[in-house]
mmCIF file of C-alpha atoms in Angstrom:
data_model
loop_
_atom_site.group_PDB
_atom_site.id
_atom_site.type_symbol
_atom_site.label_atom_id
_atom_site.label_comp_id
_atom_site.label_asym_id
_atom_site.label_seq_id
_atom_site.Cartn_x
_atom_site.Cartn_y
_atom_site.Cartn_z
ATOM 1 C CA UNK C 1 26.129 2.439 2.256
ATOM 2 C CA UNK C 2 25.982 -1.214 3.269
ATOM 3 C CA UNK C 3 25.669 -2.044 6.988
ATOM 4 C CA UNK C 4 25.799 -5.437 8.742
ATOM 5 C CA UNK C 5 22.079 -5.025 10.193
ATOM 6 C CA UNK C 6 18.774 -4.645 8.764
ATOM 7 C CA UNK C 7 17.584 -1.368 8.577
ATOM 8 C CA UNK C 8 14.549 -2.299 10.862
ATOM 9 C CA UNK C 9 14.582 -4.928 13.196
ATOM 10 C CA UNK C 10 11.305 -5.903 15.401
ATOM 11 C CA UNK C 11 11.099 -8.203 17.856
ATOM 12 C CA UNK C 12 8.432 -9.329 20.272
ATOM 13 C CA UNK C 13 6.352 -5.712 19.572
ATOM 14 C CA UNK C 14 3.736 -5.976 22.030
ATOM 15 C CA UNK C 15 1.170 -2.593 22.379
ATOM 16 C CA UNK C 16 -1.799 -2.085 24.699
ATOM 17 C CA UNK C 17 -3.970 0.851 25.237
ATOM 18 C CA UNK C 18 -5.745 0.980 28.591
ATOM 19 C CA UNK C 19 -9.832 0.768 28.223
ATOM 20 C CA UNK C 20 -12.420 0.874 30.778
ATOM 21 C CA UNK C 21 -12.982 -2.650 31.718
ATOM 22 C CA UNK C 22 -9.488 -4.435 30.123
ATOM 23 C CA UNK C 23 -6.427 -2.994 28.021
ATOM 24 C CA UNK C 24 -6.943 -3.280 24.220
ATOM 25 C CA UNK C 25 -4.291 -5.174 22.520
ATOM 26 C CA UNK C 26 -3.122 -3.211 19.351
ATOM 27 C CA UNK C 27 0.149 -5.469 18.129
ATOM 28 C CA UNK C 28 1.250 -8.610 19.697
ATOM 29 C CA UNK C 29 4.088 -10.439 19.212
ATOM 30 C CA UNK C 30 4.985 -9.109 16.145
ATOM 31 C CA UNK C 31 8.928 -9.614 14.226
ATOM 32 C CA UNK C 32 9.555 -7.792 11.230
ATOM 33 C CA UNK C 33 12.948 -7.173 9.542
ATOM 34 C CA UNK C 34 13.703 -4.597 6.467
ATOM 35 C CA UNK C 35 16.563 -5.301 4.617
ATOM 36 C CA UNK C 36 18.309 -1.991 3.306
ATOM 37 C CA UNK C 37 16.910 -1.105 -0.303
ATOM 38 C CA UNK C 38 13.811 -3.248 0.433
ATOM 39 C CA UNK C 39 10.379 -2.202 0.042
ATOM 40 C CA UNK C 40 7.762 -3.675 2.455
ATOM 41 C CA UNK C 41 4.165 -3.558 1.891
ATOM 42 C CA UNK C 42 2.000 -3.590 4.837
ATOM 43 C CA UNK C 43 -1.937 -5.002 4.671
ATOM 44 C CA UNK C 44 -4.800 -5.066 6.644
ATOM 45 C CA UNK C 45 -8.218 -3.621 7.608
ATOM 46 C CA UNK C 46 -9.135 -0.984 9.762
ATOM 47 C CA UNK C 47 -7.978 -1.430 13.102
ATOM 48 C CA UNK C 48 -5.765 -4.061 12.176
ATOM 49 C CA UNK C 49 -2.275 -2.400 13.818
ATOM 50 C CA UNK C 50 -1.279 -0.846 11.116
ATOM 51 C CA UNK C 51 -0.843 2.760 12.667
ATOM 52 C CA UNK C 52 -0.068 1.945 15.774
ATOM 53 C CA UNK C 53 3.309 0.154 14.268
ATOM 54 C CA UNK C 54 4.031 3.425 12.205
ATOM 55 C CA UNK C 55 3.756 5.094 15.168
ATOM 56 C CA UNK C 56 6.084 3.172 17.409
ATOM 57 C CA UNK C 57 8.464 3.307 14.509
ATOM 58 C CA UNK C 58 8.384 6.744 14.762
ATOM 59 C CA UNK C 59 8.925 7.124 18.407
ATOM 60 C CA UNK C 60 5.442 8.931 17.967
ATOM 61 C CA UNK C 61 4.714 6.107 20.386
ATOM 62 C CA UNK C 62 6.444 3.981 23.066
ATOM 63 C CA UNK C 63 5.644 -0.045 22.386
ATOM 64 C CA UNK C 64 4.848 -1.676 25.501
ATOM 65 C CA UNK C 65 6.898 -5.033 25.201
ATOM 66 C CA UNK C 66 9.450 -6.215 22.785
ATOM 67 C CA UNK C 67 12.585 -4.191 20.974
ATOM 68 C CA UNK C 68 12.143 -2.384 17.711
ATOM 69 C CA UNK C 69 15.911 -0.705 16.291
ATOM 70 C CA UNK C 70 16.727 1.591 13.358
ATOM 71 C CA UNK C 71 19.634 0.988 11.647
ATOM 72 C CA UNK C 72 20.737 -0.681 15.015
ATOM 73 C CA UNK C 73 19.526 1.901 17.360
ATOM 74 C CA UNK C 74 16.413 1.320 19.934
ATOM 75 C CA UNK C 75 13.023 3.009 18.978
ATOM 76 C CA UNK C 76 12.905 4.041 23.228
ATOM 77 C CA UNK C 77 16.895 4.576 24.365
ATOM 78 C CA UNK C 78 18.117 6.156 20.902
ATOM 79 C CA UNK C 79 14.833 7.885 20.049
ATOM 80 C CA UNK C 80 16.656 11.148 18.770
ATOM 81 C CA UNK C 81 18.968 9.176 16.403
ATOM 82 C CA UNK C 82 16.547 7.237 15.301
ATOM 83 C CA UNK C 83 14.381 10.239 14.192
ATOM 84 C CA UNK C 84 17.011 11.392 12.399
ATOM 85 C CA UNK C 85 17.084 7.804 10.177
ATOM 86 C CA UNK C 86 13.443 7.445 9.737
ATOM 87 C CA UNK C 87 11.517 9.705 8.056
ATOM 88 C CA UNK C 88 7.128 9.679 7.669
ATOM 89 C CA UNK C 89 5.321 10.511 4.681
ATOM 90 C CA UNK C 90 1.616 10.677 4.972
ATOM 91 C CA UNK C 91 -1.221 10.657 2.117
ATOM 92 C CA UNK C 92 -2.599 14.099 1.773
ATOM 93 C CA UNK C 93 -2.045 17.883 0.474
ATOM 94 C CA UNK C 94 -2.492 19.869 3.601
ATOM 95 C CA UNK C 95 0.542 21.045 5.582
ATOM 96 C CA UNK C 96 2.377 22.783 2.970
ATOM 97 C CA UNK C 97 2.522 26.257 2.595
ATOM 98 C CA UNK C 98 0.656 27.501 -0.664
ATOM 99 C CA UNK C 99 2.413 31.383 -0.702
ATOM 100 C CA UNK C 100 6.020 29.764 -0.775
ATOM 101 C CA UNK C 101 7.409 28.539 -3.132
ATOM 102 C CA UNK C 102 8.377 23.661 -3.158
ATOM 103 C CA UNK C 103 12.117 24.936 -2.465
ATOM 104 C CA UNK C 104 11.278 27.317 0.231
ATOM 105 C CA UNK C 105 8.853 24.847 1.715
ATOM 106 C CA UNK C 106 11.711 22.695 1.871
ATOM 107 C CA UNK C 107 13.912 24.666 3.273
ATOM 108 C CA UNK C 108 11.264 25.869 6.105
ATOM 109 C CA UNK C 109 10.390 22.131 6.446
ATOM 110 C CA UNK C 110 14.290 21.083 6.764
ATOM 111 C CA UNK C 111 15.304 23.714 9.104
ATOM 112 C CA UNK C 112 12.474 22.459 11.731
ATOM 113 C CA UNK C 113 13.737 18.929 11.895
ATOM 114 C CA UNK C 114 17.150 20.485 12.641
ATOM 115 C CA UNK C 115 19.334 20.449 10.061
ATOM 116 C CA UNK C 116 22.040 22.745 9.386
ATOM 117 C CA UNK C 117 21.444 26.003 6.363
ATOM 118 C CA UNK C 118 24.770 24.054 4.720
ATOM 119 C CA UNK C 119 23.303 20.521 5.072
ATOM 120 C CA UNK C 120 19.634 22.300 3.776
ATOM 121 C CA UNK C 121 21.413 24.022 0.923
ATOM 122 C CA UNK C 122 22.941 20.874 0.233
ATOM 123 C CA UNK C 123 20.105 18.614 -0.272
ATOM 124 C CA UNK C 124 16.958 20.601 -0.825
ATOM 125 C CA UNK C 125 17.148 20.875 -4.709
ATOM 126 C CA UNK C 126 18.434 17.120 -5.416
ATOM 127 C CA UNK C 127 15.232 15.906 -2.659
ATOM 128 C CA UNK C 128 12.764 18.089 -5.620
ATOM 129 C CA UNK C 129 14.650 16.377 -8.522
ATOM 130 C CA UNK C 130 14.255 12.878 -6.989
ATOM 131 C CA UNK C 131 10.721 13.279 -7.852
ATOM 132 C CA UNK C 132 10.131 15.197 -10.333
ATOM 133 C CA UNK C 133 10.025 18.878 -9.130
ATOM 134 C CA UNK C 134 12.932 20.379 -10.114
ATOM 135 C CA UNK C 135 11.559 22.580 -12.709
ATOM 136 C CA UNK C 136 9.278 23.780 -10.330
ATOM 137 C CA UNK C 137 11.040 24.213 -7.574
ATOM 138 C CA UNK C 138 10.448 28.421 -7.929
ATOM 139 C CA UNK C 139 7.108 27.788 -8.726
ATOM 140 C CA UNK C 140 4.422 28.729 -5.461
ATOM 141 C CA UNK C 141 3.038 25.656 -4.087
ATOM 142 C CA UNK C 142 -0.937 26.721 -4.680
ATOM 143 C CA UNK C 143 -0.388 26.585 -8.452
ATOM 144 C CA UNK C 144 0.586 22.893 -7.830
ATOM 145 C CA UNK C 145 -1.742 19.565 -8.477
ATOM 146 C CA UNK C 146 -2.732 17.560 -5.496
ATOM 147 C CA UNK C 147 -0.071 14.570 -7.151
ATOM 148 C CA UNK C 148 2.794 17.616 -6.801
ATOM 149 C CA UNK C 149 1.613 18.183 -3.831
ATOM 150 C CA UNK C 150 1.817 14.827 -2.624
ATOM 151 C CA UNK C 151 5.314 14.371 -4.345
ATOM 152 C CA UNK C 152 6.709 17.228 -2.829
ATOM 153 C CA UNK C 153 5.888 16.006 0.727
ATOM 154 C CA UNK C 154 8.209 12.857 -0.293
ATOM 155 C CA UNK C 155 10.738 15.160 -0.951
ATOM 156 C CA UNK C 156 10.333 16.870 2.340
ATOM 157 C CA UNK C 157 10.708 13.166 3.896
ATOM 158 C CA UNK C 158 13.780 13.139 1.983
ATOM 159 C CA UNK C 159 15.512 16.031 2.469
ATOM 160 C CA UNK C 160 17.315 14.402 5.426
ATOM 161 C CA UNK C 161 18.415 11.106 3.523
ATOM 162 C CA UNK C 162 16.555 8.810 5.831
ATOM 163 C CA UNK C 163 17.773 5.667 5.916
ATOM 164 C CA UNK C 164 13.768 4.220 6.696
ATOM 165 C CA UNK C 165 11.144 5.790 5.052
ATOM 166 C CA UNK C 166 7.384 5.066 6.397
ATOM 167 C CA UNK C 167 5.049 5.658 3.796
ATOM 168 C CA UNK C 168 1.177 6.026 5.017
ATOM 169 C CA UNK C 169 -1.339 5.591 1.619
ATOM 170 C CA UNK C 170 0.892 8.051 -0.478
ATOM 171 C CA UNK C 171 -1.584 7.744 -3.147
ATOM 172 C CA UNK C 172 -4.298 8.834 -1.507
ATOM 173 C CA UNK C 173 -6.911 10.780 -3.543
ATOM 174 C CA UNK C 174 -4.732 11.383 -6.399
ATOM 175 C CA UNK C 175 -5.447 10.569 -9.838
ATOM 176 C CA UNK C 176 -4.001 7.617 -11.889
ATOM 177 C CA UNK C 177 -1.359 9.350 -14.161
ATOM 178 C CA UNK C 178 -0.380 11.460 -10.574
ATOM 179 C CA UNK C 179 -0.731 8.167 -8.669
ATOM 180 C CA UNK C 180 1.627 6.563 -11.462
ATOM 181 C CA UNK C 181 4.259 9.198 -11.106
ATOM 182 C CA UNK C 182 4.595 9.326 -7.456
ATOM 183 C CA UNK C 183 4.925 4.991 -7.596
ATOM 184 C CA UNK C 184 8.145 5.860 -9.739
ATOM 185 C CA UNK C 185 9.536 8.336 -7.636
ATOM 186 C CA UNK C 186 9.205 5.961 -4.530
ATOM 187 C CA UNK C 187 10.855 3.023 -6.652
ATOM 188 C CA UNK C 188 14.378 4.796 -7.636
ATOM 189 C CA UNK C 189 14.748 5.090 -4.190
ATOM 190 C CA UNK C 190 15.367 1.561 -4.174
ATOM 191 C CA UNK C 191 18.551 1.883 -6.044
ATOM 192 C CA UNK C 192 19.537 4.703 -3.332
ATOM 193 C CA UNK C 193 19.270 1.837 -0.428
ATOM 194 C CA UNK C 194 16.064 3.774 1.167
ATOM 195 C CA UNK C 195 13.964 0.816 2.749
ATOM 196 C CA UNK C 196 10.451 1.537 2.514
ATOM 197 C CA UNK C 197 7.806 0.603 4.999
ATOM 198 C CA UNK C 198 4.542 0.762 2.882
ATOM 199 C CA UNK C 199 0.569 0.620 3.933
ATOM 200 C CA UNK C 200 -2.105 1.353 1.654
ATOM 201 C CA UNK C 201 -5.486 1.111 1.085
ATOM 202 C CA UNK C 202 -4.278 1.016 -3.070
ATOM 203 C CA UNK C 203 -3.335 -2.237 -3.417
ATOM 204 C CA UNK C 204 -1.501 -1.264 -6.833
ATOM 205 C CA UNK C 205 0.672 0.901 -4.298
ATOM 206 C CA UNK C 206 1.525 -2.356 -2.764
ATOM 207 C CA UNK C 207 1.496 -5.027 -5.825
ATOM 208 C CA UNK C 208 3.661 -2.055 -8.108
ATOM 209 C CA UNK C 209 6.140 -1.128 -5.456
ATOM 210 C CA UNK C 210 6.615 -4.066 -2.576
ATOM 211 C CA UNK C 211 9.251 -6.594 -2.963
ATOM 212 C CA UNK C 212 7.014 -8.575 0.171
ATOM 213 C CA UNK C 213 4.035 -8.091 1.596
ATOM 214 C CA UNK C 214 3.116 -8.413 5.187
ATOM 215 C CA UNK C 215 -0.314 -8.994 6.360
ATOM 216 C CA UNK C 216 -1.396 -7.622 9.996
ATOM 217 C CA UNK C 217 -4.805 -9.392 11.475
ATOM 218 C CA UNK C 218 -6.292 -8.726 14.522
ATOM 219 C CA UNK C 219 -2.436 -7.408 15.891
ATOM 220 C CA UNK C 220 -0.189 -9.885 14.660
ATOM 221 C CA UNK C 221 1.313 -10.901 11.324
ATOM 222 C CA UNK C 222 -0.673 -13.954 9.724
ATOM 223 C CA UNK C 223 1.737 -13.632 6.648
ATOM 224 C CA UNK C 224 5.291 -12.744 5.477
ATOM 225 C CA UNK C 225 5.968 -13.383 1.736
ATOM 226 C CA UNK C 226 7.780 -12.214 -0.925
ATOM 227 C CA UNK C 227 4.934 -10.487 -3.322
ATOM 228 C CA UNK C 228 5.024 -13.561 -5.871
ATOM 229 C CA UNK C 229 4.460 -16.273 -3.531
ATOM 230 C CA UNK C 230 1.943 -14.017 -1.991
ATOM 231 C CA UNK C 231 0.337 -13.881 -5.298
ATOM 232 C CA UNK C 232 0.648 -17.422 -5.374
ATOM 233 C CA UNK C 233 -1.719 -17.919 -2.336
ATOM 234 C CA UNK C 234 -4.874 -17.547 -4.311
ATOM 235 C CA UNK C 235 -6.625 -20.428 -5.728
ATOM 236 C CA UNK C 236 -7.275 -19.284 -9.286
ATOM 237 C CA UNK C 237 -5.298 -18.094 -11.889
ATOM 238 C CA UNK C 238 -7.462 -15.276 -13.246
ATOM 239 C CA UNK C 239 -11.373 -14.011 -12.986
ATOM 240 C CA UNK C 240 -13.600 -14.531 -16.270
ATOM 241 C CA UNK C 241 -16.178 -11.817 -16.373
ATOM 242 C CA UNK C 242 -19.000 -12.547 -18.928
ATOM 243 C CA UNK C 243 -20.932 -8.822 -19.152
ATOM 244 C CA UNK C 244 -24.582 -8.415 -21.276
ATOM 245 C CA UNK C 245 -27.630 -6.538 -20.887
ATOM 246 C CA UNK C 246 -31.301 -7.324 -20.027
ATOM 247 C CA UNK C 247 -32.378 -9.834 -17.533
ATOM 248 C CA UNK C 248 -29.931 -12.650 -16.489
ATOM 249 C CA UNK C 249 -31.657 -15.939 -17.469
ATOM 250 C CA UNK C 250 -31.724 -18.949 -14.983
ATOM 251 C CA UNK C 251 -30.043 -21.233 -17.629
ATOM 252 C CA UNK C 252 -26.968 -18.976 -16.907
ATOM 253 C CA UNK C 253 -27.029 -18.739 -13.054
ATOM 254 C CA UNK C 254 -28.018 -22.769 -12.771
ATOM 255 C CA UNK C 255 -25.182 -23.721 -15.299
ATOM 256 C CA UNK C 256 -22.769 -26.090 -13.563
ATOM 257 C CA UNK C 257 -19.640 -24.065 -13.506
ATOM 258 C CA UNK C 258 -21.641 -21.566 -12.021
ATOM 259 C CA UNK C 259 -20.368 -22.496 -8.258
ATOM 260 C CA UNK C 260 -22.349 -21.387 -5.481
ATOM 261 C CA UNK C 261 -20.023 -19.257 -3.093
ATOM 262 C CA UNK C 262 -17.719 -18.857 -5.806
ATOM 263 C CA UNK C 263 -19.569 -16.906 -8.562
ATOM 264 C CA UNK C 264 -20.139 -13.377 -8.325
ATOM 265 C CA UNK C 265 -23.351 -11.886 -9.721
ATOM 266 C CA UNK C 266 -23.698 -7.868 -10.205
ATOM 267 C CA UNK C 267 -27.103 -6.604 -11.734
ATOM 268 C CA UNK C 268 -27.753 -3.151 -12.580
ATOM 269 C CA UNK C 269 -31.434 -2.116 -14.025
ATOM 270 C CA UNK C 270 -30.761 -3.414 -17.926
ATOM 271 C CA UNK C 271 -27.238 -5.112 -17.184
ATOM 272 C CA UNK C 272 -25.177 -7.669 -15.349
ATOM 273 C CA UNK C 273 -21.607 -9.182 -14.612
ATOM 274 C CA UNK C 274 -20.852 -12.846 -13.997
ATOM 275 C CA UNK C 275 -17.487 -13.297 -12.864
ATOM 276 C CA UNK C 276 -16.080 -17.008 -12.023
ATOM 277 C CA UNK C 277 -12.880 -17.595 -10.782
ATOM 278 C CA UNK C 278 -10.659 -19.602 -13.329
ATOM 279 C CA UNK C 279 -8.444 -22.512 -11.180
ATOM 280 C CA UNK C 280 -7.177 -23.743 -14.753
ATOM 281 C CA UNK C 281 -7.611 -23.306 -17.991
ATOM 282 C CA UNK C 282 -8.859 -26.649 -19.773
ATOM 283 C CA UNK C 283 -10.865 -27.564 -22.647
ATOM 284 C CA UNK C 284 -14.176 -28.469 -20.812
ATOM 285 C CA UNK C 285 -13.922 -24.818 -19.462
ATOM 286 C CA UNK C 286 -13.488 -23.094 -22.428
ATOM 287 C CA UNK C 287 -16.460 -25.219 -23.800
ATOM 288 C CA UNK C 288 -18.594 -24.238 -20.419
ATOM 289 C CA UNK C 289 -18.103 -20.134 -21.016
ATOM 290 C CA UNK C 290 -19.041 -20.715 -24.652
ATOM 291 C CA UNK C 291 -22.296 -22.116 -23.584
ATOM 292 C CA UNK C 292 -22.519 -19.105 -21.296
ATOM 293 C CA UNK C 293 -22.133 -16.637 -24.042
ATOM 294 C CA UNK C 294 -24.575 -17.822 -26.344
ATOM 295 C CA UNK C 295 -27.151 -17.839 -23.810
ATOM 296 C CA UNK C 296 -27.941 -14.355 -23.330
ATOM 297 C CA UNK C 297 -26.865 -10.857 -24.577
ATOM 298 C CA UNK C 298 -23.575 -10.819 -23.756
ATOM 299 C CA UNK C 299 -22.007 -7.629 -24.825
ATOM 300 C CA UNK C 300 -18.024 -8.427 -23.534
ATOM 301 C CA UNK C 301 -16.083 -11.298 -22.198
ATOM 302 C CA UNK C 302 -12.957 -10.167 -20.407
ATOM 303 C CA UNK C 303 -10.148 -12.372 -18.496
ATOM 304 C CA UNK C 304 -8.674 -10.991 -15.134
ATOM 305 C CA UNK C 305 -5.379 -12.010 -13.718
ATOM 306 C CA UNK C 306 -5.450 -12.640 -10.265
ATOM 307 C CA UNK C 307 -4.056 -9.606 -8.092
ATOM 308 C CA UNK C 308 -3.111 -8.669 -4.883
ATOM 309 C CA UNK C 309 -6.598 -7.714 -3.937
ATOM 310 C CA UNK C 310 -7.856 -11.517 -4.431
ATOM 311 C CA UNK C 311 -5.427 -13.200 -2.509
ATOM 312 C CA UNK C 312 -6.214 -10.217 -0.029
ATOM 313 C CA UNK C 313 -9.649 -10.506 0.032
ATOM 314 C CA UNK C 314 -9.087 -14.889 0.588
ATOM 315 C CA UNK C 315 -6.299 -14.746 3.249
ATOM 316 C CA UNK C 316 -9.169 -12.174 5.709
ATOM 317 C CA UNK C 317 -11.947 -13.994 4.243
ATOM 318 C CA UNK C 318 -13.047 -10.077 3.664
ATOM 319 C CA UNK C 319 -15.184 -11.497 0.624
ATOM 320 C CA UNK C 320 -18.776 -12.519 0.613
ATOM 321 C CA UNK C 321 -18.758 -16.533 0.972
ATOM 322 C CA UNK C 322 -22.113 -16.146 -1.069
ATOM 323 C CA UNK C 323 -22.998 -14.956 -5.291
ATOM 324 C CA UNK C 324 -23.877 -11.508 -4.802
ATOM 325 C CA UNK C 325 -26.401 -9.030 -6.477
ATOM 326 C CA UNK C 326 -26.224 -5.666 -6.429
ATOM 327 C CA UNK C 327 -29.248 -3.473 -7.310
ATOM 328 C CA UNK C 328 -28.488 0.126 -8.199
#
């Protein structure tokens, strides 16, 4: 269904809670637009806005300045049609019944966010097969896996063919393979024209799934780019970690592309890891970690490509500006 607006449109969000001595600003000035089908990954630490804009998109929570629409329709004057676009997927197993069975949960689940038995019967069985469940869909819910578990609460944010979904670390706790099979169930959804609001604390969530990726600092968006050219924001190309055991000898640590505040030291009681940050590959560097390698018992040399958690950790400035050694 194609529509001649975004499917979210922010503009000017501005939200304060009230403190003791002077109101605490939680998002200012912040403009965000989802295209329909589009997937947007949302970053930051703790306390950097990031539930406090799920919320408002919600209508869990009223923004204090600024305009924030659904599919055309204000967050604060349309708030029951816009609950009825937007649907909210948190990380988690609790809040599912264990004694019913995924299609009566969905049906129990549908029915309180007031949709018809003919709309429930409609939908409920397609919302399990969209990821994965229909099989089980007789099967009692405390048999399931914590990744079922999880996928069947995305179904349950389905089951009213929201035309937003918010999605709050959906990976949470689950294992890989689970963690794997719930990324694929969010992707077809692309194809359906579902946009996707994203936040995780996974950052293969964000760097599998997110066509951009927006980072929130301090209450406002510092950055707005489409997942390659936010890739692109990191100044190396990969991480070279050069592994051995026994003591780490000077010669290594005092070798000259050993860079101080770039080079990464972790040493364990009979081990270590040296990893250096590659800006190019050349000839005098290969020559450099060859030198490296014969100095000391290196057991493994592996290469890195540079992810979304570098060019994470150098846009906050979240990493240590120093080599660090960790003792265990």
């Amino acid at each position: 269904m194609m529509t001649s607006h975004p499917t979210l449109e922010v503009v000017g969000l501005r939200r304060t809670f009230s403190g003791s001595a002077m109101p605490k600003v939680a998002l200012e000035h912040v403009d965000l637009q989802i295209a329909e089908g589009e997937i947007v990954g949302v970053l930051g630490v703790n306390g950097a806005g990031k539930t406090t804009l799920i919320k408002i998109l919600s209508t869990l929570l009223l923004p204090t300045a600024g305009t924030v629409r659904v599919c055309g329709h204000d967050v604060v004057r349309e708030a029951k049609r816009v609950r009825a676009l937007t649907s909210m997927v948190l990380g988690g197993e609790r809040g599912l019944y264990g004694r019913l069975t995924a299609l009566d949960n969905l049906h129990f689940f549908a029915m309180l966010s007031g949709l018809s038995r003919a709309e429930v019967k409609r939908s409920a069985l397609p919302a399990l097969e969209a990821v994965g469940l229909g099989e089980a869909a007789g099967v009692r819910v405390e048999t399931f896996s914590r990744g079922m578990r999880q996928r069947l609460h995305l179904a349950i944010g389905l089951i009213g063919s929201p035309r937003l979904l918010l999605l709050d670390e959906p990976t949470a706790g689950l294992d890989p393979p689970e963690a794997e099979r719930l990324r694929q169930s969010v992707a077809k959804l692309r194809s359906e024209g579902v946009s996707i609001l994203l936040t995780s604390h996974q950052l293969l969530d964000i760097e599998r799934l997110a066509d951009r990726v927006v980072l929130l600092q301090g209450g406002r968006i510092t950055h707005d780019l489409a997942l390659p050219e936010f890739l692109r924001q990191a100044s190396s190309v990969a991480t070279l970690a050069i592994s051995g055991t026994g003591t780490v000898l000077s010669a290594m640590t005092e070798h000259p592309v050993v860079r101080e505040g770039q080079t990464r030291l972790t040493a364990a009681e009979n081990s270590w890891t040296l990893e250096l940050p590659v800006e190019r590959w050349t000839p005098e560097l290969l020559h450099s970690v060859e030198q490296l390698v014969g100095l000391a018992g290196t057991a493994d040399v592996q290469v890195r490509p540079v992810g979304l958690e570098d060019v994470f950790q150098l846009l906050t400035g979240s990493a240590g500006s120093e080599p660090r050694t960790d003792s265990r």
